[in-house]
Tab-separated table of C-alpha atoms in Angstrom:
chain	number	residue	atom	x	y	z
U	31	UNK	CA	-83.767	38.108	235.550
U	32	UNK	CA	-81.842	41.229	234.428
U	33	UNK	CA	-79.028	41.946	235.470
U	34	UNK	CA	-77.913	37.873	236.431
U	35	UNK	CA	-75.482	36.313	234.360
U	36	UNK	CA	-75.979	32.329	232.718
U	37	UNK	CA	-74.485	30.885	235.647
U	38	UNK	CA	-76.724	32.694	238.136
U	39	UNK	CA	-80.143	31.158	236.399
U	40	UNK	CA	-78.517	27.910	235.908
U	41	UNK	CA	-77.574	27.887	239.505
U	42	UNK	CA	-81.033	28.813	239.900
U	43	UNK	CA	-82.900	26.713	238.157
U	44	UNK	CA	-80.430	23.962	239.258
U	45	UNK	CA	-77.854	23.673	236.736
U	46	UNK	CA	-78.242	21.755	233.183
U	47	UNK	CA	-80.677	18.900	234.486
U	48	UNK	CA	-82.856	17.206	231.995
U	49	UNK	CA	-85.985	18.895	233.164
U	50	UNK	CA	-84.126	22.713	231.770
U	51	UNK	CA	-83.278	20.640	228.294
U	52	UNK	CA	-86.910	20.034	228.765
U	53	UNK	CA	-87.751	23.178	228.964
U	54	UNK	CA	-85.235	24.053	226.108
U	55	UNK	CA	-87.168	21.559	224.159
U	56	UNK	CA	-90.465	22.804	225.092
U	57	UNK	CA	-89.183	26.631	224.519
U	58	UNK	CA	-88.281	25.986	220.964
U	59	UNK	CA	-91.563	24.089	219.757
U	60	UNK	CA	-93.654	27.268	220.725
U	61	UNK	CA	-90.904	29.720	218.915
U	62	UNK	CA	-91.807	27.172	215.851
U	63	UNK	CA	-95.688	27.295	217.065
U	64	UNK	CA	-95.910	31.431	217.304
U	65	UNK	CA	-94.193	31.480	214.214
U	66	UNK	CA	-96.427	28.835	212.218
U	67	UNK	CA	-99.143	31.110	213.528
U	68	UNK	CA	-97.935	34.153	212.193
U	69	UNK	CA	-97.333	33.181	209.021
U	70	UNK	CA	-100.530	31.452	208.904
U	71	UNK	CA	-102.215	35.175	209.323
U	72	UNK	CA	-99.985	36.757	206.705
U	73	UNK	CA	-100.944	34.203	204.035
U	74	UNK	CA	-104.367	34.754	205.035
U	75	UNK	CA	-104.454	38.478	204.878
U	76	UNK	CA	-102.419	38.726	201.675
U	77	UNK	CA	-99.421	40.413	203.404
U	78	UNK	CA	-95.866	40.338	202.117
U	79	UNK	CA	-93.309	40.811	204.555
U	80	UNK	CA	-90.165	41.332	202.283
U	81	UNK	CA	-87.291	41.365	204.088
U	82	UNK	CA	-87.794	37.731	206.404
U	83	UNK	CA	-83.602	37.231	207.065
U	84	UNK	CA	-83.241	36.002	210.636
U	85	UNK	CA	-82.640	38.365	212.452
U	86	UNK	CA	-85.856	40.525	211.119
U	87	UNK	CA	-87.739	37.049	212.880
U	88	UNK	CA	-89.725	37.692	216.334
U	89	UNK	CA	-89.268	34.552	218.975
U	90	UNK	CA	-92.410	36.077	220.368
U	91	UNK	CA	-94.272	35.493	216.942
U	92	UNK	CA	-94.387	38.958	215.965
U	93	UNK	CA	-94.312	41.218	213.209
U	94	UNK	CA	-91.754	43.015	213.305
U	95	UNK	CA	-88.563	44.557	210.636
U	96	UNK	CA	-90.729	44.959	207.776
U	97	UNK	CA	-89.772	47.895	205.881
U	98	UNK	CA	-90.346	47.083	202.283
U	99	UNK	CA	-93.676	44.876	203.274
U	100	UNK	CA	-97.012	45.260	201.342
U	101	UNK	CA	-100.175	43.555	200.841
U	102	UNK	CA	-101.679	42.290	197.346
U	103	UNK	CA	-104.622	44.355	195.504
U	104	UNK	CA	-105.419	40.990	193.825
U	105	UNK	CA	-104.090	37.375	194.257
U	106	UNK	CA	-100.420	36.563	192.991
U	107	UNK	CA	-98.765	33.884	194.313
U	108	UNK	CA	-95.225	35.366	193.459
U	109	UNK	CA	-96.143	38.789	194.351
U	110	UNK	CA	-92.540	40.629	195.899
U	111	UNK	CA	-93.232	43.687	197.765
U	112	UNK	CA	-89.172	44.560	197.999
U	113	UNK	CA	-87.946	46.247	195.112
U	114	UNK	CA	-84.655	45.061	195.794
U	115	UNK	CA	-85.632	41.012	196.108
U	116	UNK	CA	-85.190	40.376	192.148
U	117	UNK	CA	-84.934	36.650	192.880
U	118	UNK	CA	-88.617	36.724	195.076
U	119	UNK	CA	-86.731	34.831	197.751
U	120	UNK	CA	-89.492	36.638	200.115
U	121	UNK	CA	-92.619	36.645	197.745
U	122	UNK	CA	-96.135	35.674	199.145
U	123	UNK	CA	-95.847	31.629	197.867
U	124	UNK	CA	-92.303	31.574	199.597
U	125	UNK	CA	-93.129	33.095	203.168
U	126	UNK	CA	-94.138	29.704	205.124
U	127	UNK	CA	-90.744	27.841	204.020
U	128	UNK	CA	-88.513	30.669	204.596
U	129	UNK	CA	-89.870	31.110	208.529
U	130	UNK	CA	-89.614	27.426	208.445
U	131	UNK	CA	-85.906	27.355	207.450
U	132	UNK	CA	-85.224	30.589	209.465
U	133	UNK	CA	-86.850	28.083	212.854
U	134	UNK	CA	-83.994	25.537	211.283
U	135	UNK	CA	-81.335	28.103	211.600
U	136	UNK	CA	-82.735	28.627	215.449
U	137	UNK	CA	-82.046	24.727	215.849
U	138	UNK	CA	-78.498	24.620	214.325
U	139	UNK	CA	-77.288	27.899	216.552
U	140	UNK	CA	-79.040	25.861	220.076
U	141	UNK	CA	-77.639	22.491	218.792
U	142	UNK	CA	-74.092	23.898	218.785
U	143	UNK	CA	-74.219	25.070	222.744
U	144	UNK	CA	-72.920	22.537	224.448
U	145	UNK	CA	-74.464	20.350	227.674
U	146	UNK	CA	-71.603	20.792	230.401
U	147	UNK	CA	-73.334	17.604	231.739
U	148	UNK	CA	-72.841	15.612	228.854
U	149	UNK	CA	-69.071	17.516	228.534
U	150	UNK	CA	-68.609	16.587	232.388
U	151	UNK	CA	-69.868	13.129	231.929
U	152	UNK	CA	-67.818	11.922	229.005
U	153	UNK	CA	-64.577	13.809	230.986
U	154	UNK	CA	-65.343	11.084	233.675
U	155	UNK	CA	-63.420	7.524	233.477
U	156	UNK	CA	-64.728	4.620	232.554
U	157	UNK	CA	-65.676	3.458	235.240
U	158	UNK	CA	-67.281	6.827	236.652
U	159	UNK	CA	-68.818	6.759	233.698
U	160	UNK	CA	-70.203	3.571	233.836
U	161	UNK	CA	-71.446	4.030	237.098
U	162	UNK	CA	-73.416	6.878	236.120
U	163	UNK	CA	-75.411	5.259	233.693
U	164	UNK	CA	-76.115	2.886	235.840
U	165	UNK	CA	-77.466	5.157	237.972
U	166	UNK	CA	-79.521	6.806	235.198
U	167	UNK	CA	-76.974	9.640	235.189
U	168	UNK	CA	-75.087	11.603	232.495
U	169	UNK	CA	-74.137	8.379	230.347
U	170	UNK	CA	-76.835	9.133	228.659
U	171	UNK	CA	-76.850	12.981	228.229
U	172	UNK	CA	-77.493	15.040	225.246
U	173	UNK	CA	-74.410	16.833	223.781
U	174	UNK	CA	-76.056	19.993	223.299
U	175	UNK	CA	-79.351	21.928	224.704
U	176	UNK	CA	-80.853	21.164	221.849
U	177	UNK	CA	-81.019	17.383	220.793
U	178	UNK	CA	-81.666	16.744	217.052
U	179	UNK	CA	-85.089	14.908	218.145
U	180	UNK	CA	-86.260	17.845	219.733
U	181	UNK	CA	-84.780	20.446	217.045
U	182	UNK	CA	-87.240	18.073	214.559
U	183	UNK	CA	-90.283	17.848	217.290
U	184	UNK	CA	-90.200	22.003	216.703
U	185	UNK	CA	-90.338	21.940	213.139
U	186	UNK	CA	-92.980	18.961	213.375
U	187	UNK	CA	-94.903	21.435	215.919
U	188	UNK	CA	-94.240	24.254	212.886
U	189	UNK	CA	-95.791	21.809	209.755
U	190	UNK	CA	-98.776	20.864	212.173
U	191	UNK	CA	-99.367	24.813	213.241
U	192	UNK	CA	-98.828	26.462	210.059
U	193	UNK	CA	-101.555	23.500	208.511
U	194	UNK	CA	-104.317	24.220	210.624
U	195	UNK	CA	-104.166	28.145	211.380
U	196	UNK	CA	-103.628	28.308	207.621
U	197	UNK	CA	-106.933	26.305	206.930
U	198	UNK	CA	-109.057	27.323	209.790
U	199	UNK	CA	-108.298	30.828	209.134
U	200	UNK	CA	-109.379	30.670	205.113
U	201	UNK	CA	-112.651	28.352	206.051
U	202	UNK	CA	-113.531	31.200	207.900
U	203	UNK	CA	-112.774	33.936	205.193
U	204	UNK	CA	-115.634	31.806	203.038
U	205	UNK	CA	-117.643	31.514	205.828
U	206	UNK	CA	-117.502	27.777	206.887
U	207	UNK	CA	-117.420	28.496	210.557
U	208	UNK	CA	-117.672	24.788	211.010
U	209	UNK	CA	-115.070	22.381	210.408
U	210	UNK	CA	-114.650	20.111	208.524
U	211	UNK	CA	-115.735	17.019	210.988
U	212	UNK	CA	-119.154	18.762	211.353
U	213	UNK	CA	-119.556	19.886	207.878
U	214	UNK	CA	-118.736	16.199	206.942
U	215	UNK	CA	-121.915	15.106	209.570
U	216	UNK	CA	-124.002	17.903	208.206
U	217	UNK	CA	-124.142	16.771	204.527
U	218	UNK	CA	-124.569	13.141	206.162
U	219	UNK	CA	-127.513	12.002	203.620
U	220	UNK	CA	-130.550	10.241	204.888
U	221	UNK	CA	-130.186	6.753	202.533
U	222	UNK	CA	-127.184	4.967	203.131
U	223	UNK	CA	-125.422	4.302	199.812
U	224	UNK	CA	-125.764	0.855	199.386
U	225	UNK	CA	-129.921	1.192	199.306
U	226	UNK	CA	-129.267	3.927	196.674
U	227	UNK	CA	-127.294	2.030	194.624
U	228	UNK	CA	-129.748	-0.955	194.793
U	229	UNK	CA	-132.496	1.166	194.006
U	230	UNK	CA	-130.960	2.869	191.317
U	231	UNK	CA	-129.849	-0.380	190.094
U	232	UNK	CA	-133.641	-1.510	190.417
U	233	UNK	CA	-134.873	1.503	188.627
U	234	UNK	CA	-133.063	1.055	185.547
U	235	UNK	CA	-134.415	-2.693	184.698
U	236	UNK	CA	-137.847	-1.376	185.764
U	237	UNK	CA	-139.131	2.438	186.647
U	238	UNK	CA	-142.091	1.783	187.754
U	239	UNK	CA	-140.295	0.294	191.173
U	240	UNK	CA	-139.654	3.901	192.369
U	241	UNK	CA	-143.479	4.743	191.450
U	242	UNK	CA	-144.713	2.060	193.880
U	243	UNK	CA	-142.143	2.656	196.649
U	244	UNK	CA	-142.623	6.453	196.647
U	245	UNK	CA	-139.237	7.607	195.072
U	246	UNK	CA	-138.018	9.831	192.709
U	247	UNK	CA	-134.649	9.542	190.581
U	248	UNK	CA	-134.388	12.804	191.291
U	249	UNK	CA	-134.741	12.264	195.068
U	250	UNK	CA	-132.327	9.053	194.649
U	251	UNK	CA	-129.636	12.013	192.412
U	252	UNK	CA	-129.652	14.003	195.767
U	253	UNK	CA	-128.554	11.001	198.028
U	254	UNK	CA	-126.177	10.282	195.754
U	255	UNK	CA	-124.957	14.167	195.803
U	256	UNK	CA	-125.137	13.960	199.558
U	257	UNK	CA	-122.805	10.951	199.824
U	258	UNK	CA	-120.310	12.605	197.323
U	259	UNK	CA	-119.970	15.867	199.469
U	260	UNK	CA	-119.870	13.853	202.796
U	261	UNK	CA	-117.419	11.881	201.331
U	262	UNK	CA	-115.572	15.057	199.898
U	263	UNK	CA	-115.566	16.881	203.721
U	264	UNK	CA	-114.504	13.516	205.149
U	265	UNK	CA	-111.177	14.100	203.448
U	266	UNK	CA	-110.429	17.510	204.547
């Protein structure tokens, strides 16, 4: 599309119809998603950007601007790798909020572009307008390309992104390829908890139970184990 001006793809694309706001929608949850991801891998990898202002952010989700950037010799939570950031506004901890907030600033700038529909359709009288929303028309039009409910879909999209490429990329730096759902089933013990409880129960008014039923308390300690760390990978 180089070269054509805003009214050329609009005219193209047919104007400012709900299914381009759609798309406007759509666009800015996977700016929040690529961007989720990316700081996902920088946590991961113990890099420090150090510079993150907006316009040193990538809509593609990439890393790009980073000048003063580094990457920690040993963990530090409020490690700054800009010399010149004495308040750590861009230290390792503070990375996943800042490309959060600079996705807000995104929002704010597309909320404030205004939908010529909706412009068009509150220009219309009353009755025009009325007549319109009858019709399912612009009566009910977003002011802007960006609707606040889609602006706070993205950063939903952002939390839910940044959450699970941040913990599926650290289960796999200590090696628990699966997640948590199987590792929950693997550790699954083989005595449900209630006949473990009964028989420690049992074995403490008489030991000699386990003798004639073949159990250990150290067998019935294991179970018990199991349960915990089923119950502890259930959580995750």
């Amino acid at each position: 599309m180089a070269g054509m001006d805003e009214a050329n793809v609009l005219d193209m694309v047919g104007g400012w119809s709900a299914e381009v706001l759609d798309m406007v929608g759509d666009w800015y949850a996977e700016v929040c998603r690529r961007t989720a991801q990316l700081v996902a891998g920088w946590q991961g990898l113990g890099f420090v950007h150090g510079v993150l202002n907006t316009d040193n952010m990538s809509i593609l989700g990439l890393t790009i601007d980073y000048g003063p950037y580094g990457f920690m010799d040993r963990f530090d939570q409020h490690h700054v790798s800009n010399g010149s950031d004495d308040a750590a506004r861009y230290c390792y901890s503070a990375q996943p909020a800042i490309c959060r907030w600079n996705c807000e600033r995104l929002a704010e700038v597309l909320g404030s572009i205004p939908n010529p529909a909706a412009a068009a359709a509150a220009a219309a009288d009353a009755d025009g307008a009325a007549a319109a929303a009858a019709a399912g028309g612009g009566g009910g039009a977003s002011s802007s390309v960006l609707p606040p409910s889609r602006a706070k879909r993205g950063l939903q999209v952002f939390d839910e992104e940044m959450d699970a490429a941040y913990r599926s990329l650290f289960r796999r730096k200590l090696g628990l390829l699966a997640g948590p759902a199987e590792m929950a089933a693997g550790a699954k013990p083989a005595m449900p908890l209630e006949n473990v409880q009964m028989l420690m129960m049992l074995a403490a008014r008489d030991p000699a139970v386990l003798h004639a039923l073949g159990v250990t308390q150290g067998s019935l300690q294991q179970q018990l184990a199991a349960h915990h760390a089923a119950a502890k990978w259930s959580s995750v």
